[in-house]
CSV table of C-alpha atoms and ligand atoms in Angstrom, one decimal:
chain,number,residue,atom,x,y,z
F,1,GLU,CA,-58.8,-72.3,102.0
F,2,GLN,CA,-60.7,-75.8,103.6
F,3,GLY,CA,-57.2,-77.2,103.7
F,4,ILE,CA,-58.3,-80.2,100.8
F,5,ALA,CA,-57.1,-80.5,97.5
F,6,PRO,CA,-58.4,-78.6,94.7
F,7,LEU,CA,-60.7,-80.5,92.1
F,8,ALA,CA,-58.3,-81.4,89.3
F,9,ASN,CA,-61.2,-80.0,86.1
F,10,PRO,CA,-64.0,-78.5,85.9
F,11,ARG,CA,-65.7,-81.3,83.7
F,12,ASN,CA,-65.2,-83.5,86.6
F,13,ALA,CA,-66.1,-81.1,89.4
F,14,ALA,CA,-69.4,-80.4,88.0
F,15,SER,CA,-69.9,-84.1,87.3
F,16,GLY,CA,-69.3,-85.7,90.2
F,17,SER,CA,-71.6,-83.0,92.4
F,18,LEU,CA,-74.3,-83.6,90.3
F,19,ARG,CA,-73.9,-87.4,91.2
F,20,MET,CA,-73.1,-87.3,95.0
F,21,LYS,CA,-75.6,-88.7,97.0
F,22,ASP,CA,-76.6,-85.7,99.6
F,23,PRO,CA,-77.7,-82.5,98.5
F,24,MET,CA,-77.0,-80.5,100.6
F,25,VAL,CA,-73.3,-81.5,99.6
F,26,VAL,CA,-74.0,-80.7,96.4
F,27,ARG,CA,-75.4,-77.5,97.4
F,28,LYS,CA,-71.5,-75.9,99.2
F,29,ARG,CA,-70.9,-77.1,95.3
F,30,SER,CA,-72.5,-73.8,93.8
F,31,LEU,CA,-73.2,-75.2,90.8
F,32,GLU,CA,-74.9,-73.2,88.0
F,33,ALA,CA,-76.8,-74.4,85.1
F,34,ILE,CA,-76.5,-72.1,82.0
F,35,LEU,CA,-79.3,-73.5,79.2
F,36,TYR,CA,-78.7,-73.2,75.9
F,37,HIS,CA,-81.5,-75.0,74.2
F,38,ILE,CA,-84.8,-75.5,74.0
F,39,SER,CA,-86.2,-78.4,73.0
F,40,TYR,CA,-90.2,-78.3,72.9
F,41,VAL,CA,-92.1,-75.6,73.9
F,42,GLU,CA,-95.9,-75.1,74.9
F,43,THR,CA,-98.5,-72.3,75.7
F,44,VAL,CA,-101.0,-72.4,78.9
F,45,ASN,CA,-103.7,-73.9,76.7
F,46,GLY,CA,-102.0,-76.8,75.4
F,47,GLN,CA,-101.2,-75.0,72.0
F,48,ARG,CA,-98.4,-74.3,70.2
F,49,SER,CA,-96.2,-71.3,71.1
F,50,THR,CA,-97.0,-69.1,67.8
F,51,ASP,CA,-94.0,-66.0,69.4
F,52,ASN,CA,-91.7,-65.1,66.7
F,53,SER,CA,-89.0,-65.1,69.2
F,54,LEU,CA,-89.1,-68.6,69.3
F,55,ASN,CA,-88.3,-69.7,65.4
F,56,SER,CA,-84.6,-68.8,66.3
F,57,HIS,CA,-82.0,-70.5,68.0
F,58,SER,CA,-80.9,-66.8,68.8
F,59,GLY,CA,-84.4,-66.1,70.2
F,60,ALA,CA,-84.8,-68.5,72.1
F,61,LEU,CA,-81.4,-67.9,74.0
F,62,GLU,CA,-82.5,-64.1,74.7
F,63,MET,CA,-86.4,-65.1,75.5
F,64,LEU,CA,-84.7,-67.2,78.2
F,65,TRP,CA,-82.3,-64.4,79.2
F,66,GLN,CA,-85.2,-62.4,80.0
F,67,LEU,CA,-86.7,-64.8,81.7
F,68,GLY,CA,-83.9,-64.9,84.3
F,69,PHE,CA,-82.3,-68.1,83.6
F,70,LYS,CA,-78.3,-68.3,82.7
F,71,THR,CA,-78.0,-68.4,79.2
F,72,PRO,CA,-74.8,-67.9,76.8
F,73,ALA,CA,-76.5,-64.4,76.1
F,74,LYS,CA,-74.0,-62.2,75.1
F,75,GLU,CA,-71.0,-65.0,74.3
F,76,LYS,CA,-74.0,-66.2,71.8
F,77,LYS,CA,-72.9,-64.5,67.6
F,78,VAL,CA,-75.3,-64.6,64.9
F,79,LEU,CA,-73.5,-64.2,62.1
F,80,LEU,CA,-74.3,-64.4,58.3
F,81,ASP,CA,-71.5,-66.4,56.3
F,82,ILE,CA,-68.6,-69.2,57.0
F,83,GLU,CA,-66.3,-66.5,56.7
F,84,GLY,CA,-67.5,-64.9,60.4
F,85,VAL,CA,-68.1,-67.4,61.5
F,86,ILE,CA,-64.4,-68.8,61.3
F,87,LYS,CA,-63.3,-64.8,62.7
F,88,TYR,CA,-65.4,-65.7,65.3
F,89,CYS,CA,-64.1,-68.7,66.9
F,90,ASN,CA,-60.0,-67.2,66.0
F,91,GLU,CA,-61.3,-65.2,68.7
F,92,PHE,CA,-62.7,-66.9,71.5
F,93,GLU,CA,-60.1,-69.4,70.9
F,94,LYS,CA,-57.5,-66.0,71.4
F,95,LYS,CA,-59.4,-64.8,74.0
F,96,ARG,CA,-59.7,-67.9,76.0
F,97,GLU,CA,-56.8,-68.0,78.5
F,98,ASP,CA,-58.1,-64.3,80.3
F,99,LEU,CA,-61.7,-66.1,80.4
F,100,PRO,CA,-63.3,-67.1,83.6
F,101,TYR,CA,-64.1,-70.1,82.2
F,102,GLU,CA,-62.8,-72.8,81.2
F,103,ILE,CA,-63.5,-73.6,77.3
F,104,ASP,CA,-62.4,-76.5,75.1
F,105,GLY,CA,-64.3,-74.9,71.8
F,106,MET,CA,-67.1,-73.1,71.1
F,107,VAL,CA,-70.8,-75.1,68.4
F,108,ILE,CA,-71.0,-73.6,65.8
F,109,LYS,CA,-75.9,-74.3,65.0
F,110,VAL,CA,-78.4,-73.3,62.3
F,111,ASN,CA,-80.0,-70.3,64.1
F,112,ASN,CA,-83.4,-71.4,61.8
F,113,VAL,CA,-85.4,-73.9,64.1
F,114,GLU,CA,-87.1,-74.5,60.8
F,115,LEU,CA,-83.6,-75.9,58.8
F,116,GLN,CA,-82.8,-77.4,61.9
F,117,GLN,CA,-86.1,-79.6,62.0
F,118,ARG,CA,-85.5,-80.1,58.6
F,119,MET,CA,-82.1,-81.5,58.6
F,120,GLY,CA,-82.7,-83.7,61.2
F,121,SER,CA,-80.6,-85.6,63.2
F,122,THR,CA,-77.7,-89.2,62.6
F,123,THR,CA,-78.0,-91.4,65.3
F,124,HIS,CA,-75.9,-89.7,67.6
F,125,HIS,CA,-76.0,-85.8,67.1
F,126,PRO,CA,-78.3,-83.2,65.1
F,127,ARG,CA,-76.9,-82.1,61.7
F,128,TRP,CA,-77.8,-78.7,62.2
F,129,ALA,CA,-74.6,-78.0,65.1
F,130,ILE,CA,-71.2,-78.8,65.1
F,131,ALA,CA,-68.4,-78.7,67.3
F,132,PHE,CA,-65.0,-76.4,67.2
F,133,LYS,CA,-62.2,-77.5,68.9
F,134,PHE,CA,-59.6,-74.5,70.0
F,135,LYS,CA,-56.2,-76.4,69.9
F,136,ALA,CA,-55.4,-79.5,71.9
F,137,ARG,CA,-53.2,-77.6,75.3
F,138,GLN,CA,-49.4,-78.2,74.7
F,139,ALA,CA,-47.0,-77.3,76.5
F,140,THR,CA,-42.7,-78.2,76.8
F,141,SER,CA,-41.4,-80.1,79.6
F,142,LYS,CA,-37.6,-82.0,79.8
F,143,LEU,CA,-38.0,-86.1,81.0
F,144,ILE,CA,-36.5,-86.8,83.4
F,145,ASN,CA,-36.0,-90.7,83.8
F,146,VAL,CA,-38.1,-93.8,82.9
F,147,GLU,CA,-39.5,-96.2,85.6
F,148,PHE,CA,-41.0,-99.5,84.3
F,149,GLN,CA,-44.4,-100.1,85.9
F,150,VAL,CA,-45.6,-104.1,86.5
F,151,GLY,CA,-49.1,-103.9,85.3
F,152,ARG,CA,-51.6,-106.7,86.2
F,153,THR,CA,-51.1,-109.1,83.5
F,154,GLY,CA,-47.5,-108.8,84.7
F,155,SER,CA,-47.0,-106.1,81.2
F,156,ILE,CA,-43.8,-103.7,81.6
F,157,THR,CA,-44.9,-100.0,80.2
F,158,PRO,CA,-42.4,-97.6,80.3
F,159,VAL,CA,-43.7,-94.7,82.5
F,160,ALA,CA,-41.9,-90.7,81.4
F,161,LYS,CA,-41.5,-89.0,84.9
F,162,ILE,CA,-40.9,-85.4,83.6
F,163,GLU,CA,-40.3,-81.8,85.5
F,164,PRO,CA,-44.6,-80.4,86.5
F,165,VAL,CA,-45.3,-79.1,83.9
F,166,HIS,CA,-49.0,-77.8,84.5
F,167,ILE,CA,-51.5,-78.1,81.6
F,168,SER,CA,-55.6,-77.2,81.3
F,169,GLY,CA,-56.3,-77.2,84.9
F,170,VAL,CA,-53.8,-80.5,85.8
F,171,THR,CA,-49.9,-80.7,86.8
F,172,VAL,CA,-48.3,-83.3,84.7
F,173,THR,CA,-45.6,-85.1,86.3
F,174,SER,CA,-45.6,-88.5,84.6
F,175,ILE,CA,-46.7,-90.0,82.0
F,176,SER,CA,-46.9,-93.3,80.0
F,177,LEU,CA,-44.8,-94.3,76.8
F,178,PHE,CA,-47.2,-97.6,76.5
F,179,ASN,CA,-44.6,-99.8,75.0
F,180,PRO,CA,-40.9,-100.8,73.6
F,181,ASP,CA,-42.7,-99.7,69.6
F,182,VAL,CA,-44.1,-96.3,70.7
F,183,VAL,CA,-40.8,-95.1,72.5
F,184,LYS,CA,-38.8,-96.1,69.2
F,185,GLU,CA,-41.0,-94.9,66.6
F,186,LYS,CA,-40.7,-91.7,68.5
F,187,ASP,CA,-37.9,-91.6,69.5
F,188,VAL,CA,-37.5,-90.3,72.4
F,189,ARG,CA,-34.7,-90.2,75.2
F,190,ILE,CA,-33.6,-89.1,78.6
F,191,GLY,CA,-32.7,-85.5,78.8
F,192,ASP,CA,-35.1,-84.4,76.1
F,193,THR,CA,-36.9,-81.6,75.8
F,194,VAL,CA,-40.4,-83.4,75.4
F,195,LEU,CA,-44.0,-81.7,73.6
F,196,VAL,CA,-46.8,-83.0,75.8
F,197,GLU,CA,-50.2,-82.3,74.4
F,198,ARG,CA,-53.5,-82.9,76.5
F,199,ALA,CA,-56.8,-82.3,74.6
F,200,GLY,CA,-59.3,-82.3,76.2
F,201,ASP,CA,-60.3,-85.2,79.2
F,202,VAL,CA,-57.8,-87.4,77.3
F,203,ILE,CA,-54.8,-88.5,79.8
F,204,PRO,CA,-51.5,-86.7,78.6
F,205,TYR,CA,-49.6,-88.4,75.8
F,206,ILE,CA,-46.0,-87.4,75.2
F,207,VAL,CA,-46.0,-85.6,71.1
F,208,LYS,CA,-42.8,-85.7,70.1
F,209,PRO,CA,-38.9,-85.0,71.2
F,210,LEU,CA,-38.1,-81.9,70.2
F,211,THR,CA,-34.5,-82.6,68.5
F,212,GLU,CA,-33.4,-79.0,68.1
F,213,LEU,CA,-32.9,-78.6,71.5
F,214,ARG,CA,-30.8,-81.1,72.0
F,215,THR,CA,-26.8,-81.4,73.4
F,216,GLY,CA,-26.0,-84.8,72.9
F,217,LYS,CA,-25.9,-85.7,77.1
F,218,GLU,CA,-29.7,-86.9,76.0
F,219,LYS,CA,-29.1,-91.0,76.6
F,220,LYS,CA,-31.5,-94.0,74.4
F,221,ILE,CA,-34.7,-95.4,76.8
F,222,ILE,CA,-33.4,-99.2,77.4
F,223,PHE,CA,-35.3,-101.6,78.5
F,224,PRO,CA,-34.8,-104.4,81.2
F,225,SER,CA,-34.7,-107.4,79.6
F,226,ASN,CA,-36.0,-109.0,83.5
F,227,CYS,CA,-39.3,-107.5,86.0
F,228,PRO,CA,-38.0,-105.2,88.5
F,229,VAL,CA,-39.6,-106.3,91.2
F,230,CYS,CA,-39.3,-109.6,91.0
F,231,ASN,CA,-36.0,-109.6,88.9
F,232,ASP,CA,-37.6,-112.4,86.2
F,233,GLU,CA,-36.6,-112.5,82.8
F,234,LEU,CA,-39.2,-111.0,80.8
F,235,VAL,CA,-40.4,-112.4,78.0
F,236,LYS,CA,-41.9,-110.8,74.6
F,237,PRO,CA,-45.1,-112.9,73.9
F,238,GLU,CA,-45.3,-113.3,69.9
F,239,GLY,CA,-47.5,-111.1,68.0
F,240,GLU,CA,-47.3,-108.4,71.4
F,241,ALA,CA,-46.3,-105.2,71.0
F,242,VAL,CA,-45.4,-105.4,75.0
F,243,LEU,CA,-42.7,-107.1,77.7
F,244,ARG,CA,-44.0,-108.8,79.7
F,245,CYS,CA,-43.3,-110.9,83.5
F,246,VAL,CA,-44.9,-113.9,83.0
F,247,ASN,CA,-43.8,-114.8,86.6
F,248,ILE,CA,-47.9,-115.2,88.8
F,249,ASN,CA,-46.0,-115.0,91.7
F,250,CYS,CA,-44.9,-111.0,90.0
F,251,LYS,CA,-45.1,-109.3,93.5
F,252,ALA,CA,-46.4,-106.4,91.3
F,253,GLN,CA,-49.3,-108.3,90.1
F,254,VAL,CA,-50.6,-109.6,92.8
F,255,VAL,CA,-50.3,-106.5,94.4
F,256,GLU,CA,-52.2,-105.0,91.3
F,257,ARG,CA,-55.0,-108.2,90.9
F,258,ILE,CA,-55.6,-107.2,94.7
F,259,ILE,CA,-56.6,-104.2,93.6
F,260,HIS,CA,-58.6,-104.6,90.6
F,261,PHE,CA,-60.5,-107.5,92.9
F,262,VAL,CA,-61.2,-104.8,94.9
F,263,SER,CA,-62.8,-102.7,92.4
F,264,LYS,CA,-65.9,-100.7,91.6
F,265,ASP,CA,-66.9,-103.3,88.5
F,266,ALA,CA,-66.0,-106.4,90.5
F,267,MET,CA,-66.0,-107.4,94.2
F,268,ASP,CA,-67.1,-103.3,95.4
F,269,ILE,CA,-65.1,-103.4,98.2
F,270,ARG,CA,-65.0,-100.2,99.3
F,271,SER,CA,-63.6,-98.0,102.0
F,272,PHE,CA,-60.2,-100.1,100.6
F,273,GLY,CA,-58.5,-98.1,98.8
F,274,ALA,CA,-55.6,-98.8,96.2
F,275,ALA,CA,-53.4,-96.9,98.8
F,276,ASN,CA,-54.4,-99.4,101.4
F,277,ILE,CA,-53.8,-102.4,99.5
F,278,VAL,CA,-50.4,-100.8,98.8
F,279,LYS,CA,-49.4,-101.0,102.8
F,280,PHE,CA,-51.1,-103.9,104.2
F,281,PHE,CA,-49.2,-106.0,101.2
F,282,GLU,CA,-46.1,-104.6,102.0
F,283,LEU,CA,-46.6,-104.5,105.8
F,284,ASP,CA,-47.3,-108.6,105.1
F,285,LEU,CA,-51.1,-108.2,106.0
F,286,LEU,CA,-52.5,-108.6,103.0
F,287,LYS,CA,-50.1,-112.2,100.5
F,288,ASP,CA,-52.9,-113.3,98.4
F,289,ILE,CA,-57.4,-112.5,97.6
F,290,PRO,CA,-58.1,-115.0,100.3
F,291,GLU,CA,-56.6,-112.8,102.5
F,292,ILE,CA,-58.5,-109.6,102.1
F,293,TYR,CA,-60.7,-112.8,103.7
F,294,THR,CA,-58.9,-112.9,106.6
F,295,LEU,CA,-58.1,-109.8,107.9
F,296,ASN,CA,-55.9,-109.0,111.1
F,297,TYR,CA,-57.8,-106.7,112.3
F,298,GLN,CA,-56.5,-106.2,115.8
F,299,LYS,CA,-53.0,-105.2,114.0
F,300,ILE,CA,-54.0,-103.1,111.8
F,301,SER,CA,-56.0,-101.2,114.1
F,302,GLU,CA,-52.6,-100.0,115.5
F,303,LEU,CA,-51.6,-98.8,112.2
F,304,GLU,CA,-51.9,-94.9,111.7
F,305,GLY,CA,-55.0,-93.9,110.2
F,306,PHE,CA,-57.3,-96.9,111.8
F,307,GLY,CA,-59.9,-95.5,114.2
F,308,GLN,CA,-63.2,-98.2,115.0
F,309,ARG,CA,-65.0,-96.2,112.3
F,310,SER,CA,-62.8,-97.0,109.5
F,311,ILE,CA,-62.3,-100.3,110.1
F,312,ASP,CA,-65.8,-101.3,110.7
F,313,ASN,CA,-66.4,-100.3,107.7
F,314,LEU,CA,-64.0,-102.2,106.1
F,315,LYS,CA,-65.2,-104.8,107.6
F,316,ALA,CA,-68.4,-104.2,106.3
F,317,ALA,CA,-67.7,-103.5,103.3
F,318,ILE,CA,-65.8,-107.3,102.9
F,319,GLU,CA,-68.4,-109.0,104.0
F,320,ASN,CA,-71.0,-107.9,102.4
F,321,SER,CA,-69.1,-108.3,99.3
F,322,LYS,CA,-68.9,-112.1,100.0
F,323,GLN,CA,-72.3,-112.3,99.1
F,324,GLN,CA,-71.2,-110.1,94.9
F,325,PRO,CA,-73.3,-112.0,92.1
F,326,LEU,CA,-71.4,-114.5,90.2
F,327,GLN,CA,-70.1,-112.0,86.8
F,328,ARG,CA,-68.8,-110.0,89.6
F,329,LEU,CA,-66.2,-112.4,91.0
F,330,ILE,CA,-64.9,-113.5,87.6
F,331,PHE,CA,-64.6,-110.4,86.2
F,332,GLY,CA,-62.9,-109.7,90.3
F,333,LEU,CA,-59.8,-112.4,89.5
F,334,GLY,CA,-58.6,-111.1,86.5
F,335,ILE,CA,-58.5,-113.4,84.0
F,336,ARG,CA,-57.4,-112.3,80.7
F,337,TYR,CA,-59.5,-110.5,78.3
F,338,VAL,CA,-62.5,-111.4,80.1
F,339,GLY,CA,-64.5,-107.6,80.4
F,340,GLU,CA,-67.1,-107.4,82.3
F,341,THR,CA,-69.5,-108.8,80.2
F,342,THR,CA,-67.9,-111.5,79.0
F,343,ALA,CA,-67.2,-112.7,82.5
F,344,ARG,CA,-71.4,-111.9,82.7
F,345,THR,CA,-71.4,-115.1,80.0
F,346,LEU,CA,-69.3,-117.2,81.9
F,347,ALA,CA,-71.8,-117.1,85.0
F,348,LYS,CA,-74.5,-117.7,83.0
F,349,ALA,CA,-72.6,-120.7,82.0
F,350,VAL,CA,-72.1,-122.3,85.1
F,351,ASP,CA,-74.1,-123.8,88.1
F,352,HIS,CA,-70.7,-122.9,90.3
F,353,LEU,CA,-67.3,-121.6,89.3
F,354,LEU,CA,-65.8,-124.7,89.8
F,355,ASP,CA,-66.8,-126.0,86.7
F,356,PHE,CA,-64.7,-124.8,84.8
F,357,GLU,CA,-62.5,-127.2,85.0
F,358,LYS,CA,-64.0,-129.1,83.1
F,359,PHE,CA,-65.2,-127.8,80.2
F,360,SER,CA,-62.9,-127.9,77.5
F,361,LEU,CA,-61.9,-125.3,74.5
F,362,GLU,CA,-63.8,-126.5,72.2
F,363,GLU,CA,-66.9,-126.1,74.9
F,364,LEU,CA,-65.0,-122.1,76.1
F,365,GLN,CA,-65.9,-121.6,72.2
F,366,ASN,CA,-69.5,-122.2,71.9
F,367,LEU,CA,-69.6,-119.4,74.4
F,368,GLU,CA,-71.3,-116.6,73.0
F,369,ASP,CA,-68.7,-113.9,71.7
F,370,VAL,CA,-66.1,-116.0,73.3
F,371,GLY,CA,-63.5,-117.0,70.2
F,372,ILE,CA,-60.3,-119.2,70.8
F,373,LYS,CA,-58.2,-116.4,72.3
F,374,VAL,CA,-60.3,-115.7,74.6
F,375,ALA,CA,-61.3,-119.2,74.7
F,376,GLY,CA,-57.3,-119.8,75.6
F,377,SER,CA,-57.0,-117.2,78.3
F,378,ILE,CA,-60.3,-119.1,80.0
F,379,TYR,CA,-58.7,-122.5,79.5
F,380,GLN,CA,-55.1,-121.8,80.6
F,381,PHE,CA,-56.6,-120.3,84.2
F,382,PHE,CA,-58.4,-122.5,85.6
F,383,HIS,CA,-56.1,-125.4,84.9
F,384,LEU,CA,-52.8,-123.5,86.9
F,385,GLU,CA,-52.6,-125.4,90.2
F,386,ASP,CA,-52.3,-122.1,92.0
F,387,ASN,CA,-56.0,-120.6,90.2
F,388,ILE,CA,-57.5,-123.2,91.9
F,389,THR,CA,-56.7,-123.7,94.7
F,390,MET,CA,-57.3,-120.1,95.4
F,391,ILE,CA,-61.2,-120.5,94.0
F,392,LYS,CA,-61.5,-123.1,96.6
F,393,LYS,CA,-59.9,-120.6,100.0
F,394,LEU,CA,-62.5,-118.9,98.7
F,395,ASP,CA,-64.8,-121.1,98.9
F,396,SER,CA,-64.5,-122.6,102.4
F,397,LEU,CA,-64.1,-118.0,103.2
F,398,GLY,CA,-67.7,-118.3,102.2
F,399,ILE,CA,-67.3,-115.8,98.7
F,400,ASN,CA,-70.0,-117.1,97.2
F,401,LEU,CA,-69.2,-119.2,93.7
F,402,LYS,CA,-72.6,-120.3,93.0
F,403,ASN,CA,-74.3,-118.8,90.1
F,404,THR,CA,-78.2,-118.1,92.3
F,405,ASN,CA,-79.2,-116.3,88.9
F,406,LYS,CA,-78.9,-119.3,85.9
F,407,LYS,CA,-82.3,-118.6,84.7
F,408,VAL,CA,-82.2,-116.2,81.9
F,409,GLU,CA,-85.0,-114.4,80.9
F,410,THR,CA,-86.6,-115.1,77.7
F,411,LYS,CA,-89.3,-113.5,77.4
F,412,GLY,CA,-89.3,-109.5,77.3
F,413,VAL,CA,-90.0,-107.1,75.0
F,414,LEU,CA,-86.3,-107.5,73.4
F,415,ASN,CA,-87.1,-111.0,72.4
F,416,GLN,CA,-84.6,-112.2,72.6
F,417,GLN,CA,-82.3,-110.0,70.6
F,418,THR,CA,-78.6,-108.8,70.6
F,419,PHE,CA,-77.6,-106.1,71.8
F,420,LEU,CA,-74.4,-104.3,71.8
F,421,PHE,CA,-72.9,-100.7,73.2
F,422,THR,CA,-70.3,-98.6,72.3
F,423,GLY,CA,-69.7,-94.9,73.6
F,424,SER,CA,-70.6,-93.3,76.2
F,425,LEU,CA,-74.5,-93.3,76.8
F,426,PRO,CA,-76.1,-89.7,76.8
F,427,THR,CA,-77.9,-90.4,80.5
F,428,LEU,CA,-77.4,-94.5,81.3
F,429,LYS,CA,-74.4,-96.2,82.7
F,430,ARG,CA,-73.2,-99.0,80.3
F,431,SER,CA,-74.3,-101.0,83.2
F,432,GLU,CA,-77.1,-99.8,83.6
F,433,ALA,CA,-78.2,-100.7,80.2
F,434,GLU,CA,-76.6,-103.4,80.1
F,435,GLU,CA,-79.1,-105.2,82.9
F,436,LEU,CA,-81.8,-103.6,80.9
F,437,VAL,CA,-81.3,-105.5,78.1
F,438,GLU,CA,-81.6,-108.7,80.0
F,439,LYS,CA,-83.9,-107.6,82.5
F,440,ASN,CA,-86.2,-107.0,79.0
F,441,GLY,CA,-85.2,-110.6,77.3
F,442,GLY,CA,-82.7,-109.2,75.7
F,443,LYS,CA,-79.8,-110.9,75.2
F,444,LEU,CA,-75.5,-109.0,75.0
F,445,LEU,CA,-72.9,-109.4,73.0
F,446,GLY,CA,-69.3,-108.8,73.0
F,447,SER,CA,-68.4,-107.3,69.3
F,448,VAL,CA,-70.1,-106.1,66.0
F,449,SER,CA,-70.6,-109.7,63.7
F,450,SER,CA,-73.3,-110.4,61.9
F,451,LYS,CA,-75.4,-111.9,64.9
F,452,LEU,CA,-76.2,-108.9,65.8
F,453,ASN,CA,-79.1,-107.0,65.4
F,454,PHE,CA,-79.0,-103.3,67.2
F,455,LEU,CA,-76.0,-101.7,67.9
F,456,VAL,CA,-76.4,-98.8,70.3
F,457,VAL,CA,-74.0,-96.1,69.8
F,458,GLY,CA,-73.1,-93.0,72.8
F,459,GLU,CA,-70.8,-90.2,71.7
F,460,ASP,CA,-67.9,-91.1,70.6
F,461,ALA,CA,-68.6,-94.3,69.6
F,462,GLY,CA,-65.3,-96.1,67.8
F,463,SER,CA,-64.6,-98.6,65.6
F,464,LYS,CA,-67.4,-100.8,65.9
F,465,LEU,CA,-69.7,-97.9,64.7
F,466,ASP,CA,-67.9,-98.3,62.3
F,467,LYS,CA,-68.1,-102.1,61.6
F,468,ALA,CA,-71.9,-102.5,62.0
F,469,LYS,CA,-72.0,-100.0,59.3
F,470,LYS,CA,-70.6,-102.4,56.9
F,471,ILE,CA,-73.4,-105.4,58.1
F,472,SER,CA,-76.8,-104.3,56.4
F,473,SER,CA,-78.7,-106.2,59.2
F,474,ILE,CA,-77.0,-104.1,62.3
F,475,LYS,CA,-79.5,-101.7,63.8
F,476,VAL,CA,-77.6,-98.2,64.4
F,477,ILE,CA,-79.8,-97.2,67.3
F,478,SER,CA,-79.5,-93.7,70.0
F,479,GLU,CA,-80.2,-94.6,73.1
F,480,GLU,CA,-83.9,-92.7,72.7
F,481,GLU,CA,-84.3,-95.9,70.7
F,482,PHE,CA,-82.9,-98.2,72.8
F,483,LEU,CA,-85.6,-96.5,75.2
F,484,LYS,CA,-88.2,-96.6,73.2
F,485,LEU,CA,-87.6,-100.2,72.1
F,486,LEU,CA,-88.3,-100.6,75.8
F,487,SER,CA,-91.3,-99.6,76.5
F,488,GLU,CA,-92.6,-100.5,73.3
F,489,PRO,CA,-96.4,-102.1,74.0
S,1,LIG,ZN1,-42.1,-109.4,87.7
């Protein structure tokens, strides 16, 4: 009604709304809270409640409902055997499309609270509850064309353009095919009818072509031998699945590098979105990273959509970024294999960014969690004339290249113990959790090894957890337990 694009899906709408700073805006979103669990009960005089209805999960939901809270009181069902559970789940999945809300599954819980307590929980989920996920949503569409995109590091990604298809709340028009191996393995062809799947918040992907619908006119996907943007010859590095453009001045890569440099986790120059970067680049107003700091605002003000206010905002954001801590700058430089954690390690190892010119490969490898591959990439970066020139330009433009907080906190409750995080934590952002470790005298590692003391696991923990389980000295803990460590005297 307001002419604004609808929110992509309910989950993002809700979590995005809650993160907004202005409560008045949040209020307009008409969020609803639906309670599904009581964690702890106390009566007025501080005694544990003796109310029998709280001995079961269903009783607790009933009580909440009677008190006027929204709960799944009408949807929940107490079932006495697994056949009943399966039947009820299937019934719900069948009416999924007719429900007034989006759901992707159901949760099956042990109803008896005392049994729940006896079953307890693992480090990341209770043993008395399990999710039953509905089938991922699938749809068919036609593969019209394949475009080849050049990433920040020069990787060439085939992107399938398909006829627009609506799957679980979003319209999908393009889907990454990742690399030549995937294309070969799936044998997708231009003109194919393809089966597209999207589960939860996962990016959509092509399951397979429906070969029985082929007419014989489908065309194989041919990878280019030259960069679609700069026309340099592409290479396929040993042991890698992707084709790469290795021309450091390739325009596509320059734009992607600038976008990465200003991004939230790097220099965090807000109000400088990717669309504007592309626009400025095409208009020759911005050709490389240092030029962010010498933008011609006079010319920009002549562009459509740039009022005084947006120019002032942009100017201020760019100016503020000059004092970002060194690790953000290092991350922003987009050195291959250097993520946020490695950037932090690197920032701590020097007084000034250009000190890295003098680092040998061995010295780099001696840094915590820097292996041969990463060290090689960093070494190469700081031995390329173009990169050094760029860094010196940034220096002369007043960007902070110094490590301003070199003194590492070694005192603190965590007492030099090492930590690694995996999966999404229930309350803390990854960066917040890592900051807490450092503030309290702990150390961060980038991978699972025998040097690791604690692996803090969140939801959807992956291979790091599997690895850690094989090393008995590593303690696998939850966010809650991690926070407890911090509060211990
Ligand atoms: Zn190129």
